Short mmCIF file of C-alpha atoms in Angstrom, two decimals:
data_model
loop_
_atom_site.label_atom_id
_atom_site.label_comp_id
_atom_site.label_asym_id
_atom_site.label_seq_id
_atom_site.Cartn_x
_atom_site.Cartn_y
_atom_site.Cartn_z
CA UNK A 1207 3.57 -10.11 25.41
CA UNK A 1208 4.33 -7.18 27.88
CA UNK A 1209 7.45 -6.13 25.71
CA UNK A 1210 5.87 -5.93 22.63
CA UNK A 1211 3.72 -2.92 22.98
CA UNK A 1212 3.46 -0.26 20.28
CA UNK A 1213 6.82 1.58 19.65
CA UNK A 1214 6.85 5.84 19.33
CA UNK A 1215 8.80 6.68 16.42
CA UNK A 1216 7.44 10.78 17.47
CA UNK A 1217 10.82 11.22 18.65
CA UNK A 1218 14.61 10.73 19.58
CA UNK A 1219 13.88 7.84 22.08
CA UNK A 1220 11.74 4.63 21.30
CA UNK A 1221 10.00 2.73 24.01
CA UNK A 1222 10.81 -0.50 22.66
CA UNK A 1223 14.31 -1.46 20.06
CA UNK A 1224 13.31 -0.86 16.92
CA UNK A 1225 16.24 -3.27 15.72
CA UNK A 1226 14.78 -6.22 17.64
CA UNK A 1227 11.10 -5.15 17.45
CA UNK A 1228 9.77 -5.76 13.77
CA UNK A 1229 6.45 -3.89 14.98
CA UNK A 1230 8.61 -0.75 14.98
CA UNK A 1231 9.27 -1.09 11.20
CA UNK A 1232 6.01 -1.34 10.06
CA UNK A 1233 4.99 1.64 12.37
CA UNK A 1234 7.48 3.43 10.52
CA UNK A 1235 5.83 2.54 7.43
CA UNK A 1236 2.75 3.94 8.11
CA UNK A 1237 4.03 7.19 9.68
CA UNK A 1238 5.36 7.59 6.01
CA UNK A 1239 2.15 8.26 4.87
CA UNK A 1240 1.64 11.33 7.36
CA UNK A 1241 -0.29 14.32 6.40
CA UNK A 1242 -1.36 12.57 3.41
CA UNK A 1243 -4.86 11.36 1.18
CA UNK A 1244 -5.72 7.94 0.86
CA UNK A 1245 -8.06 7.52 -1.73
CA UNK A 1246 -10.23 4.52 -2.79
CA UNK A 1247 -10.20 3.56 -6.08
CA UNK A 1248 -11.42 0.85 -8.20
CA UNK A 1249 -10.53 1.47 -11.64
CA UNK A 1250 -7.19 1.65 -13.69
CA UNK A 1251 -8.36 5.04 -14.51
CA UNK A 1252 -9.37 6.45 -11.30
CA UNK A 1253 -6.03 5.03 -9.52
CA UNK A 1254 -4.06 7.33 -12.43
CA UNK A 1255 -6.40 10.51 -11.39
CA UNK A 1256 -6.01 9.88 -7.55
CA UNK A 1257 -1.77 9.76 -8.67
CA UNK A 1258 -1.84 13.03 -10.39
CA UNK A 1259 -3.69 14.83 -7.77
CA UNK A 1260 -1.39 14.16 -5.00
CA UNK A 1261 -2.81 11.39 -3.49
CA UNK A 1262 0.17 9.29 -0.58
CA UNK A 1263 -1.74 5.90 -1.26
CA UNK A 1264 -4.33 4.43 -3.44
CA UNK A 1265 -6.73 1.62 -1.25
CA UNK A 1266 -8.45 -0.34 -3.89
CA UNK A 1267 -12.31 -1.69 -4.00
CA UNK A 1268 -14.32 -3.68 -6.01
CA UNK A 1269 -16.15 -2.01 -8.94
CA UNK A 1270 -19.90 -2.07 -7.94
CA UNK A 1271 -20.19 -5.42 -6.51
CA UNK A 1272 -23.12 -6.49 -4.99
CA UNK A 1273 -23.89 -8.87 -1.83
CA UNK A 1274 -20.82 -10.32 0.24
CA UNK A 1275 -18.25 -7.91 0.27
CA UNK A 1276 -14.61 -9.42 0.15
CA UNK A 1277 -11.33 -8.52 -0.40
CA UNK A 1278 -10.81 -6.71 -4.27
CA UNK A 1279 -9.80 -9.15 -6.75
CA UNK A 1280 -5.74 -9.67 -7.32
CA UNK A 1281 -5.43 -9.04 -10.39
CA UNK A 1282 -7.09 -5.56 -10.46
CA UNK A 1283 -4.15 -5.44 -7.10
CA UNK A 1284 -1.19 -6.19 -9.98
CA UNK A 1285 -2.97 -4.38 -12.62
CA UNK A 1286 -2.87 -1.41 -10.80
CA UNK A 1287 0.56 -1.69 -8.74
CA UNK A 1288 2.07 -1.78 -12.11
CA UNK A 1289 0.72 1.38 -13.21
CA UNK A 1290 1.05 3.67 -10.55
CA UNK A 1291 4.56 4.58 -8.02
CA UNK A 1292 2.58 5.26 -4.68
CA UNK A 1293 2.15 2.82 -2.02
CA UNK A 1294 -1.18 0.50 -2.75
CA UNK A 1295 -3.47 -0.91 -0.02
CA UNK A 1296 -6.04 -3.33 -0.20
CA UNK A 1297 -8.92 -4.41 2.30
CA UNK A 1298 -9.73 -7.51 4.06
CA UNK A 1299 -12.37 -8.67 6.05
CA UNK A 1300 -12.25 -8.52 9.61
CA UNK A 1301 -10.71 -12.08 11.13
CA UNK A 1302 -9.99 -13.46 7.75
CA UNK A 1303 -6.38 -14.26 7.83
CA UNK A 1304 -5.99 -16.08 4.45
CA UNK A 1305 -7.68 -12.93 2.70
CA UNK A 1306 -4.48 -11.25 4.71
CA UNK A 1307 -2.05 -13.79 3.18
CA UNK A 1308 -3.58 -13.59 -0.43
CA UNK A 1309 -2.98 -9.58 0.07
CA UNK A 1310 0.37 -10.06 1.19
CA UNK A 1311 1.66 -12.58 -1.63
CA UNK A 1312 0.19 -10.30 -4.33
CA UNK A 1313 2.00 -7.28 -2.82
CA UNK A 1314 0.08 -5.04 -1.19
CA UNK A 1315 1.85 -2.14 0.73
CA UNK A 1316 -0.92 -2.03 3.39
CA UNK A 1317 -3.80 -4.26 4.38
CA UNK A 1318 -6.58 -2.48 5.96
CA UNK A 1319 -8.73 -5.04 7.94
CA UNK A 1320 -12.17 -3.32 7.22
CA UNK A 1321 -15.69 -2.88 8.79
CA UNK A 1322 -16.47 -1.71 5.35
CA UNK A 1323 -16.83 -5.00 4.24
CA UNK A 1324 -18.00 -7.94 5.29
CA UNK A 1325 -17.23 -9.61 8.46
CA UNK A 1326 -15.99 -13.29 8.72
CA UNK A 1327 -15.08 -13.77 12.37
CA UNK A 1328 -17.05 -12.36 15.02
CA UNK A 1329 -15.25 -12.83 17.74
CA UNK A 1330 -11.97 -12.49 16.55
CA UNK A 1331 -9.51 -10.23 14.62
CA UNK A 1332 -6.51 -11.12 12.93
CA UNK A 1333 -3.28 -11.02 14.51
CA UNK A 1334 -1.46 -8.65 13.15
CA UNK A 1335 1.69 -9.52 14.36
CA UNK A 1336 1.93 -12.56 12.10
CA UNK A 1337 2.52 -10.65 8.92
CA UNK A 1338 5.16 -8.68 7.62
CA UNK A 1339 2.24 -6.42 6.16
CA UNK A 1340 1.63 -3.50 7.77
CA UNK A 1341 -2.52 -3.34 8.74
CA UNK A 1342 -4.89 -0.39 9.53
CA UNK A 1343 -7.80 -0.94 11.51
CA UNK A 1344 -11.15 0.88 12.23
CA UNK A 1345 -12.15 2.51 15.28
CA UNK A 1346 -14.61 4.90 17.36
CA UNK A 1347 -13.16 5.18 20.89
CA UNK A 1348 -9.81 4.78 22.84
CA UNK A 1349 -10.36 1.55 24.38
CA UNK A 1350 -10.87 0.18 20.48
CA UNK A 1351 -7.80 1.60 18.73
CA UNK A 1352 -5.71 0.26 21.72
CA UNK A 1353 -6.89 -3.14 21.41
CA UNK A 1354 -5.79 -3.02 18.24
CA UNK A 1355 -2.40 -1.86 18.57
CA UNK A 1356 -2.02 -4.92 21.05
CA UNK A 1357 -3.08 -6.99 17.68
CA UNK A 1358 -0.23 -5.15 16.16
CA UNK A 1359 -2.22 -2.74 13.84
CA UNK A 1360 0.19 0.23 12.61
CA UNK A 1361 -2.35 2.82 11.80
CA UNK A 1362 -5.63 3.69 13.02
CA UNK A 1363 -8.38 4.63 11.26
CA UNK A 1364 -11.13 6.51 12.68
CA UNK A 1365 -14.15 5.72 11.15
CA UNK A 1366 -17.60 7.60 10.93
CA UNK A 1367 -20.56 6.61 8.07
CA UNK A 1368 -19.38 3.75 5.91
CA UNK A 1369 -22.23 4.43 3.49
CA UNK A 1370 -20.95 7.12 1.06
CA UNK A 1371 -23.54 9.65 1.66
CA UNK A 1372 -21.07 12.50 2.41
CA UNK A 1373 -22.05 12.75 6.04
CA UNK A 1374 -19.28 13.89 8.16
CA UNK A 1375 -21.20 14.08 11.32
CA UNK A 1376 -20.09 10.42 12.45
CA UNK A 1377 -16.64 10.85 11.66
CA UNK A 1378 -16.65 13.96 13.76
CA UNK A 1379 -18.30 12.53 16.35
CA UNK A 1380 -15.93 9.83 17.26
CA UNK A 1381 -12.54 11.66 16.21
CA UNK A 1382 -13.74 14.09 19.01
CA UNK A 1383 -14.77 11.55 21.71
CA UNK A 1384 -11.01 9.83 20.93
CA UNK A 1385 -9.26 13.41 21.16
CA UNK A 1386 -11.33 13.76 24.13
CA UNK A 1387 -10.46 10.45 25.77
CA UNK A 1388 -6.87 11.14 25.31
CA UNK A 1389 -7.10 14.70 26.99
CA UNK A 1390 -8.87 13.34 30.08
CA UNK A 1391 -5.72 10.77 30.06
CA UNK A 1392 -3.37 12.98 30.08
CA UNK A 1393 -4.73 14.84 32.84
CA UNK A 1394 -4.66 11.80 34.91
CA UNK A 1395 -2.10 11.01 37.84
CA UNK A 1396 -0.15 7.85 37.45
CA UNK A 1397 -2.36 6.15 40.02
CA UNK A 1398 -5.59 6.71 38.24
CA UNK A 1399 -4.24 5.37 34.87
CA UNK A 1400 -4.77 1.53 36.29
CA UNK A 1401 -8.87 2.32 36.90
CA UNK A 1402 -9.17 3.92 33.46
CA UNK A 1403 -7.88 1.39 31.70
CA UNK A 1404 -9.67 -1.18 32.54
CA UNK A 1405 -12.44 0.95 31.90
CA UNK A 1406 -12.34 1.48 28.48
CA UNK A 1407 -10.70 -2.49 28.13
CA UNK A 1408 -7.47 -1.69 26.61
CA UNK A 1409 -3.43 -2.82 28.07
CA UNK A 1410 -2.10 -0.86 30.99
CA UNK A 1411 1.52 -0.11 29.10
CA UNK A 1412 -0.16 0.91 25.67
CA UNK A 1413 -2.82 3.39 27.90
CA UNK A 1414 0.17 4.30 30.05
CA UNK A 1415 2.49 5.25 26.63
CA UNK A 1416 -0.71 6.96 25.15
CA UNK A 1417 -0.71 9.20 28.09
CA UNK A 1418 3.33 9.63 27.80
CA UNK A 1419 3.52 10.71 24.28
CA UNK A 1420 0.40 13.07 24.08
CA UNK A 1421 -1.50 10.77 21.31
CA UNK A 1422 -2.44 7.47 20.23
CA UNK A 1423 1.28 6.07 19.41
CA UNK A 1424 0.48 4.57 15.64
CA UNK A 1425 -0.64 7.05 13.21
CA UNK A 1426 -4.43 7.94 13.28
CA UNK A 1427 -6.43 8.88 10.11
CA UNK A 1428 -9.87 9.48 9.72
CA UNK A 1429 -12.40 8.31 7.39
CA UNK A 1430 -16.27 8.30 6.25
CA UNK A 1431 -17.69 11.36 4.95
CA UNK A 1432 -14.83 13.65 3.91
CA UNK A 1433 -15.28 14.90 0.14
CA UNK A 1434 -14.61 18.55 0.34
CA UNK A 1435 -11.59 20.31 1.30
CA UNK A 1436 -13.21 21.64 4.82
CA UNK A 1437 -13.88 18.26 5.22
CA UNK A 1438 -10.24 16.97 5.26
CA UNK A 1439 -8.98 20.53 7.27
CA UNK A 1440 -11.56 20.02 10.05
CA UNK A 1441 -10.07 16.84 10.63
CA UNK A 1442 -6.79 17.60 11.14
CA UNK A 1443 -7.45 20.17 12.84
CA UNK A 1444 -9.35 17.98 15.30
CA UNK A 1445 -5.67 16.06 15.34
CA UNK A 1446 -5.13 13.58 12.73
CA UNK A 1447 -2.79 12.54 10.62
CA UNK A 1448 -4.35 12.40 7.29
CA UNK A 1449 -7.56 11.35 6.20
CA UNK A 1450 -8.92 8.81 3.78
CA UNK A 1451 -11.76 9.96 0.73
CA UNK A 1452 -14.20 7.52 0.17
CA UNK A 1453 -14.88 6.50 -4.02
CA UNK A 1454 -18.18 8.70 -3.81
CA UNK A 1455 -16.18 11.99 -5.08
CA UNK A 1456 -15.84 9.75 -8.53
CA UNK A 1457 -18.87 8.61 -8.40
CA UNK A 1458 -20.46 11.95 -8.07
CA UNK A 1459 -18.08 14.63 -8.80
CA UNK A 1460 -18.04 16.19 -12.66
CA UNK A 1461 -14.41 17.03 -12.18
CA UNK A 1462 -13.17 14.27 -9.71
CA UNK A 1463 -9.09 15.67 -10.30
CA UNK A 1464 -9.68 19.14 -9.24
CA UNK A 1465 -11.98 17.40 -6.31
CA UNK A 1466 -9.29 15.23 -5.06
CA UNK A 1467 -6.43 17.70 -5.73
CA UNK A 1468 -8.08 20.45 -3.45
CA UNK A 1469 -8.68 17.86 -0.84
CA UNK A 1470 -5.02 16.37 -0.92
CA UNK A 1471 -3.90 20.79 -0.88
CA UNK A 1472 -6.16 20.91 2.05
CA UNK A 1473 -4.30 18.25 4.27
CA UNK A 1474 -1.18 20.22 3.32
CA UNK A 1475 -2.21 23.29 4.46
CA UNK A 1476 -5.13 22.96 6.76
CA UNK A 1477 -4.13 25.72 9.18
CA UNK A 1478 -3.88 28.14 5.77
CA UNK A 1479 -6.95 30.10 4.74
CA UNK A 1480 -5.98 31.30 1.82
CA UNK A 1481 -5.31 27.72 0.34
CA UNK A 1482 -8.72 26.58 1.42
CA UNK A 1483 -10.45 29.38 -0.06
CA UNK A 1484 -8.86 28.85 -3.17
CA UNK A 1485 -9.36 24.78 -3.29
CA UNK A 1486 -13.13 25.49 -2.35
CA UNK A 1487 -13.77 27.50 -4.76
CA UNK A 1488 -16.46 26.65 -7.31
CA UNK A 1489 -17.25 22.83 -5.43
CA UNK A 1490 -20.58 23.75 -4.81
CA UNK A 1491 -21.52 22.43 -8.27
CA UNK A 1492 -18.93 19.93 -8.42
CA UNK A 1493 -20.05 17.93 -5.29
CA UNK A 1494 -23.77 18.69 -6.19
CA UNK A 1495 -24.10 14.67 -5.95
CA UNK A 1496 -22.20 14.10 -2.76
CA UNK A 1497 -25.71 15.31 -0.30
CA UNK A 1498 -27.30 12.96 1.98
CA UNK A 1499 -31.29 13.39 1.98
CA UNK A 1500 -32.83 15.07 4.67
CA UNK A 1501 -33.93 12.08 5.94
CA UNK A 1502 -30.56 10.35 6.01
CA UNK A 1503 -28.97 13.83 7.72
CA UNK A 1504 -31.72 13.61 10.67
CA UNK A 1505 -30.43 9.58 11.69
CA UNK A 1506 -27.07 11.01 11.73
CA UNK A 1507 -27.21 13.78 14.38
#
């Protein structure tokens, strides 16, 4: 299992043959979707909206169900694959490999093995490296979104509140302590890399590349909270790749297409002031039902 770390596509030279290493394709895959929106959907309707306004991939969710939460139901997956020409990705729950298989014989173009719904293993996640799929997974610290590269995730996703509320303070929180993990690494000598990581529980060679190329080496996104366009800039400025936008901007936005289109222009051009004046102007109104209570704000700082 030594050789088949995570492989950095960043630049000319890969760590590991990306002709013999079928990790390396997937990674690929997911870099694709770079400086990009992912936006959940769960409507026809709402996957055509997220299409127009820019959106790189649609992640699908069941429409208001209630109790268990599983994987979304296959035939909203073809119903919607056949209407739209981005990539589609669909959630499973954590450690439930058949929900992976049914996502992969429908067609999916990404699995994302999600603490958004619920969890069916415990102990265990699925191994990644099984499927031809490529998976994101969750995280909220170094040691985490290493471990999962060693499962053979292709993306991370760093995830802050999973309950809709627009509260960004989460998601800031732990894209921070990552970015902040990653600069102590770097500043590390060689002999010091051992110690830290088994600290933080994650394989030598994948802490050891991490350190080498600057960044976690899968493509890192962010999620939980972001539904304005300052939302998506401050994250990558903090350093990600792209962000995902929760359903609650068409749940609670009057104009959901010019809400999702200034978030997507955002991403674009997050170092560009002028654009995010422009695609922030007159929101105020528009997200007027994407505020957490008072009470809800004070649990999450």
């Amino acid at each position: 299992m030594a050789e088949d770390g995570a492989v950095t596509l960043y630049n000319n030279t890969a760590i590991t043959d990306a002709k013999k290493n079928p990790f390396s394709f997937k990674v690929g895959l997911a870099q694709m979707l770079r400086g990009g929106a992912i936006i959940e959907v769960s409507t026809l309707n709402q996957a055509k909206t997220a299409e127009e306004a820019g959106a790189c991939c649609l992640v699908l969710a069941e429409p208001n169900r209630q109790g268990i939460l599983r994987m979304p139901d296959p035939s909203l997956i073809k119903e919607i694959k056949s209407a739209v020409s981005i990539p589609v990705m669909a959630r499973s729950r954590i450690g439930h490999f058949v929900e992976a298989q049914i996502l992969e014989r429908v067609g999916v173009d990404y699995i994302d093995e999600s603490e958004v719904l619920a969890i069916a293993d415990e102990d265990n996640f699925i191994n990644k490296n099984n499927f031809r799929c490529p998976f994101v997974c969750g995280c909220k610290n170094l040691g985490e979104a290493l471990r999962r590269v060693r499962e053979g995730a292709a993306m991370i996703r760093t995830q802050g509140n999973l309950l809709g509320t627009g509260n960004i303070v989460e998601t800031v929180k732990n894209v921070r302590s990552l970015m902040g993990e990653i600069r102590i690494l770097n500043n590390m000598d060689e002999d010091e890399v051992f110690t830290f990581s088994k600290k933080i529980g994650a394989p030598y060679d994948l802490v050891a590349q991490t350190k080498q190329m600057g960044r976690l080496p899968v493509v890192s996104f962010a999620a939980g909270g972001i539904v304005t366009p300052a939302d998506a800039a401050l994250m990558m400025q903090l350093g990600c790749d792209g962000v995902f936008v929760g359903s609650e901007v068409f749940a609670n936005c009057s104009d959901p297409y010019k809400g999702l289109r200034g978030i997507v222009e955002a991403v674009r051009h997050y170092n560009d002031p002028h654009v995010l004046v422009e695609n922030s102007c007159g929101l105020e109104e528009e997200m007027a039902g994407v505020n957490v209570s008072e009470e809800g704000f004070g649990e999450g700082a």
